[in-house]
Phi, psi and omega in degrees: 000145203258153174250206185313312176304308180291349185281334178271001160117004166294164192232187163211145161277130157288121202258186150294352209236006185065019155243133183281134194239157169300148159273091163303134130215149199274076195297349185322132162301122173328129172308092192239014284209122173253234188306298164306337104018270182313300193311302191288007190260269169348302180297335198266308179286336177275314211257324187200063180304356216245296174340283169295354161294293175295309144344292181288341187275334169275351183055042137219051187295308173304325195316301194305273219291324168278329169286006161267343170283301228256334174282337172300288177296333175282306166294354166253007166249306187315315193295339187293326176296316206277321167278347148280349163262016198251332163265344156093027169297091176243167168318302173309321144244046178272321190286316165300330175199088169327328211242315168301327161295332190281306196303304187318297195290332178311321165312300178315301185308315194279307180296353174289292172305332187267340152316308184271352181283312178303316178276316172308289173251351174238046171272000000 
């Protein structure tokens, strides 16, 4: 009788030692996966251990964490454009007033970011 692995087309090796071990390799994609990456990597193992399991048992654990990282960093540059043109955030006052451009955009960027963390990374 075949067993699950072999049904999924793995195969085994006979070790030395008389235990047959799988044959792994690995299709997994380089990791190229930053902040968000991490966070949804964290959220998976604390929150939805069932989840990341099954990630890993499929090897595609990285695949997922870099495409959420990279929809992750693409939705925080839009929201970041739609809410500073949207506040009226310009070049002109950064130039006029430094310290007020810093506070205004440090706002956006955090409600911006609790927007993808709630959509994004904590699904």
């Amino acid at each position: 009788m075949k067993s699950t692995f072999e049904k999924m087309g793995g195969t085994y090796t006979l070790g030395a030692d008389g235990i047959y071990y799988p044959n792994l390799v690995s299709t997994d994609e380089e990791p190229h996966y930053g902040k968000y990456g991490m966070m949804r990597k964290t959220y998976l193992k604390e929150h939805r251990p069932a989840m990341y399991s099954l990630y890993m048992l499929e090897d595609r654990l990285t695949e997922h964490l870099n495409a959420v990282d990279d929809e992750a960093q693409e939705r925080m540059d839009i929201l970041m454009r739609q809410m500073m043109r949207r506040q009226g955030i310009t070049g002109e006052m950064k130039a006029r007033d430094q310290m007020e451009w810093v506070r205004a955009v440090n706002g956006i960027r955090n409600m911006a970011e609790e927007i993808v963390l709630n959509e994004l990374i904590y699904r």
